[in-house]
């Protein structure tokens, strides 16, 4: 349904993800990268948890946010970057397992893109759902300016 | 305006925060703890950044989420715990600085609490604003069950 | 996937919708009613518009909110009612046409249900997407108390 | 704190509100109009209610949405219009009374504005809180094109 304007989108996204030190910090890795759909995997680690031993809600938000962002970015031109305008996430069940966040584009507009991410646990449980708005910054590079 | 039902709320929150390994991972610390209002501080670190060198939006979400959660928790009885139902955050400006998240209770209901957090940078810039819903789990302890 | 605990759920929902004077005011009608999935139709009318002649965003919110609510309600016991805790909606494109809102349950919990609605225009355009949280009120009737 | 770029902002907003047929339908009226802060009043009417006799959540959303929109619009140039990108609203308590929605700007950016609205009942009860994102359409008139 979605066709990328930059045929090198996957290479561009893998390089960008590699610059995300926060993703390295939590041990997240980039999974499949398709036009308008990107996956982020997060192995369970004790140091990602909150006071009850569940994966911290904000950590779940980090991978959902990143999956939405790269799903949106996959459909954008090579010379742009993007910012997260806002997101809303429901946590559906507490998680004590490895997670995967699947981001996909709902609507790619000229300036704004709306994306969604579903986060699942290893055992298939639906852990969280996110709805997000992103803004394209035309002609602004995707690295420190 | 808000009066805590547990006079030991601050001690309880500091102990709970101390069990949050995810907060230790990102270097966040608990600031002031008042009834219905809690602050979380986050010194800037390179390993908290995304691909453009800004603090990762999800990291901003982590401290805002936690500040809201403890603001809500401060007004709850000692023998309960709570879960984040959902949150929505707008990122107002990119940040490359130390941050503080100020959570406060908007409405403390019997089962659900609505809270809000404002995140500011060291230089006073308003970085993000979050609106959150939390649910009290009566008679359920705030540590691994 | 979802199985209703009350086999008379459709009758119950049609009666409840019939008591919604606000739905009558805007000319909305109940479409299909299935377990965990409910549709609301809204014919275009000039008096539903905002200053530029588009259907008012809040009107779009009304039918999406109601579609989510009845999708959630379809899976609940006969003797309960429910309240909308919160919702978040992205408007994807302005609308000057008849609309249909399709609500469906994402996760039906014991107390809280998360639902989603997609709003489409007559011509198939995706107009809005909503993510919503609802709370069941056990043993509380679905009519004025 | 906020200074309007168009000194005639109040006149412009009152004219725009007058074109909102949906506001007339529900009986809403424009209250105070200040730079970055706008109020909408809604007298209680039986035909604004849902199945339990409370003001429909979507109706509450309509006035909160409109209050946020005009708060944002008050700070924009005369020759532009704006669209609602998204909003998120928590309903804090059911309402069976006249309401007022107070919208105010949180951050007015070049393209996007973030606003918030608080909805109160006649008796002072806090009924709802909304967080909203709006986008300015430069050089696009605020009437049917």
CSV table of C-alpha atoms in Angstrom, one decimal, chain C:
chain,number,residue,atom,x,y,z
C,1,UNK,CA,-12.3,-13.7,18.8
C,2,UNK,CA,-14.5,-11.9,21.3
C,3,UNK,CA,-17.4,-13.8,22.8
C,4,UNK,CA,-20.2,-11.9,24.5
C,5,UNK,CA,-21.2,-12.9,28.0
C,6,UNK,CA,-24.7,-11.6,27.4
C,7,UNK,CA,-26.4,-13.2,24.3
C,8,UNK,CA,-28.9,-10.3,24.2
C,9,UNK,CA,-26.1,-7.8,23.8
C,10,UNK,CA,-27.4,-6.4,20.5
C,11,UNK,CA,-30.8,-5.7,21.8
C,12,UNK,CA,-29.4,-4.1,24.9
C,13,UNK,CA,-27.1,-1.9,22.8
C,14,UNK,CA,-29.9,-0.8,20.4
C,15,UNK,CA,-32.1,0.2,23.4
C,16,UNK,CA,-29.2,2.1,25.0
C,17,UNK,CA,-28.4,3.9,21.7
C,18,UNK,CA,-32.1,4.8,21.5
C,19,UNK,CA,-31.8,6.7,24.8
C,20,UNK,CA,-28.8,8.8,23.5
C,21,UNK,CA,-30.5,12.1,22.8
C,22,UNK,CA,-27.2,13.5,21.6
C,23,UNK,CA,-27.0,10.9,18.8
C,24,UNK,CA,-30.5,11.9,17.7
C,25,UNK,CA,-29.5,15.6,17.8
C,26,UNK,CA,-26.7,15.0,15.2
C,27,UNK,CA,-28.6,12.5,13.2
C,28,UNK,CA,-26.4,9.5,13.9
C,29,UNK,CA,-27.7,6.0,13.6
C,30,UNK,CA,-26.5,2.6,14.8
C,31,UNK,CA,-25.3,0.3,12.1
C,32,UNK,CA,-24.0,-3.2,12.5
C,33,UNK,CA,-23.6,-4.5,16.1
C,34,UNK,CA,-21.3,-7.5,16.5
C,35,UNK,CA,-19.4,-8.9,19.5
C,36,UNK,CA,-16.6,-6.3,20.1
C,37,UNK,CA,-17.4,-4.3,17.0
C,38,UNK,CA,-20.0,-1.6,16.4
C,39,UNK,CA,-20.7,0.9,13.7
C,40,UNK,CA,-22.2,4.3,13.8
C,41,UNK,CA,-23.3,6.2,10.7
C,42,UNK,CA,-23.6,9.9,10.3
C,43,UNK,CA,-25.2,11.5,7.2
C,44,UNK,CA,-23.6,14.8,6.3
C,45,UNK,CA,-25.6,17.9,7.4
C,46,UNK,CA,-24.7,21.6,7.2
C,47,UNK,CA,-25.4,22.1,10.8
C,48,UNK,CA,-22.6,19.7,11.9
C,49,UNK,CA,-19.9,21.9,10.4
C,50,UNK,CA,-17.2,24.2,11.7
C,51,UNK,CA,-16.2,27.6,10.3
C,52,UNK,CA,-14.6,26.2,7.1
C,53,UNK,CA,-17.5,24.0,6.2
C,54,UNK,CA,-15.9,20.7,7.4
C,55,UNK,CA,-17.6,18.3,9.8
C,56,UNK,CA,-16.7,19.6,13.3
C,57,UNK,CA,-13.8,17.6,14.8
C,58,UNK,CA,-15.8,17.2,18.0
C,59,UNK,CA,-18.7,15.7,16.0
C,60,UNK,CA,-16.3,13.2,14.5
C,61,UNK,CA,-15.2,12.5,18.1
C,62,UNK,CA,-18.8,12.0,19.1
C,63,UNK,CA,-19.5,9.1,16.7
C,64,UNK,CA,-16.0,7.6,17.3
C,65,UNK,CA,-16.5,7.8,21.1
C,66,UNK,CA,-19.9,6.1,20.8
C,67,UNK,CA,-18.7,3.4,18.5
C,68,UNK,CA,-15.9,2.5,20.8
C,69,UNK,CA,-18.2,2.6,23.8
C,70,UNK,CA,-20.8,0.2,22.3
C,71,UNK,CA,-18.0,-2.1,21.0
C,72,UNK,CA,-16.8,-2.4,24.6
C,73,UNK,CA,-20.3,-2.6,26.0
C,74,UNK,CA,-21.1,-5.6,23.7
C,75,UNK,CA,-18.8,-7.8,25.7
C,76,UNK,CA,-20.0,-6.8,29.1
C,77,UNK,CA,-22.7,-8.4,31.3
C,78,UNK,CA,-26.3,-7.2,31.0
C,79,UNK,CA,-26.5,-5.6,34.5
C,80,UNK,CA,-23.6,-3.2,34.1
C,81,UNK,CA,-23.0,0.2,32.5
C,82,UNK,CA,-19.8,1.9,31.5
C,83,UNK,CA,-18.1,5.3,31.4
C,84,UNK,CA,-15.5,6.7,29.0
C,85,UNK,CA,-12.3,7.3,30.9
C,86,UNK,CA,-10.5,9.0,28.1
C,87,UNK,CA,-9.9,9.0,24.4
C,88,UNK,CA,-7.3,10.3,21.9
C,89,UNK,CA,-8.2,11.0,18.3
C,90,UNK,CA,-6.2,12.0,15.3
C,91,UNK,CA,-8.0,13.7,12.5
C,92,UNK,CA,-6.4,12.5,9.3
C,93,UNK,CA,-8.2,14.6,6.7
C,94,UNK,CA,-11.1,17.2,6.8
C,95,UNK,CA,-14.5,15.8,5.9
C,96,UNK,CA,-17.4,17.2,4.0
C,97,UNK,CA,-19.3,13.9,3.6
C,98,UNK,CA,-21.3,11.3,5.3
C,99,UNK,CA,-19.2,9.3,7.8
C,100,UNK,CA,-19.1,5.9,9.4
C,101,UNK,CA,-17.3,5.2,12.7
C,102,UNK,CA,-16.2,1.6,13.2
C,103,UNK,CA,-15.4,0.8,16.9
C,104,UNK,CA,-13.7,-2.4,18.0
C,105,UNK,CA,-12.3,-3.8,21.2
C,106,UNK,CA,-8.5,-4.0,21.5
C,107,UNK,CA,-8.4,-5.5,25.0
C,108,UNK,CA,-11.4,-6.3,27.2
C,109,UNK,CA,-10.1,-6.4,30.8
C,110,UNK,CA,-12.0,-7.0,34.0
C,111,UNK,CA,-12.4,-3.4,34.9
C,112,UNK,CA,-11.0,-1.5,31.9
C,113,UNK,CA,-11.5,-2.0,28.2
C,114,UNK,CA,-9.3,-0.5,25.5
C,115,UNK,CA,-11.1,0.2,22.2
C,116,UNK,CA,-10.3,1.8,18.8
C,117,UNK,CA,-12.4,3.5,16.2
C,118,UNK,CA,-11.7,4.3,12.6
C,119,UNK,CA,-13.8,6.9,10.9
C,120,UNK,CA,-14.3,6.8,7.1
C,121,UNK,CA,-16.0,9.1,4.7
C,122,UNK,CA,-18.5,7.8,2.1
C,123,UNK,CA,-15.8,7.9,-0.6
C,124,UNK,CA,-13.6,5.6,1.5
C,125,UNK,CA,-11.2,8.2,2.8
C,126,UNK,CA,-9.8,7.5,6.3
C,127,UNK,CA,-10.9,10.6,8.3
C,128,UNK,CA,-9.9,9.8,11.9
C,129,UNK,CA,-8.6,7.2,14.2
C,130,UNK,CA,-9.3,7.0,17.9
C,131,UNK,CA,-7.9,5.1,20.9
C,132,UNK,CA,-10.1,4.9,23.9
C,133,UNK,CA,-10.2,3.6,27.5
C,134,UNK,CA,-13.5,2.7,29.1
C,135,UNK,CA,-14.4,1.5,32.6
C,136,UNK,CA,-17.1,-1.0,33.5
C,137,UNK,CA,-19.4,-0.1,36.3
C,138,UNK,CA,-20.6,-3.5,37.6
C,139,UNK,CA,-24.1,-3.7,38.8
C,140,UNK,CA,-24.9,-0.1,37.8
C,141,UNK,CA,-27.8,0.2,35.3
C,142,UNK,CA,-27.3,1.8,31.8
C,143,UNK,CA,-30.1,4.4,32.3
C,144,UNK,CA,-30.6,7.4,34.5
C,145,UNK,CA,-30.2,6.3,38.2
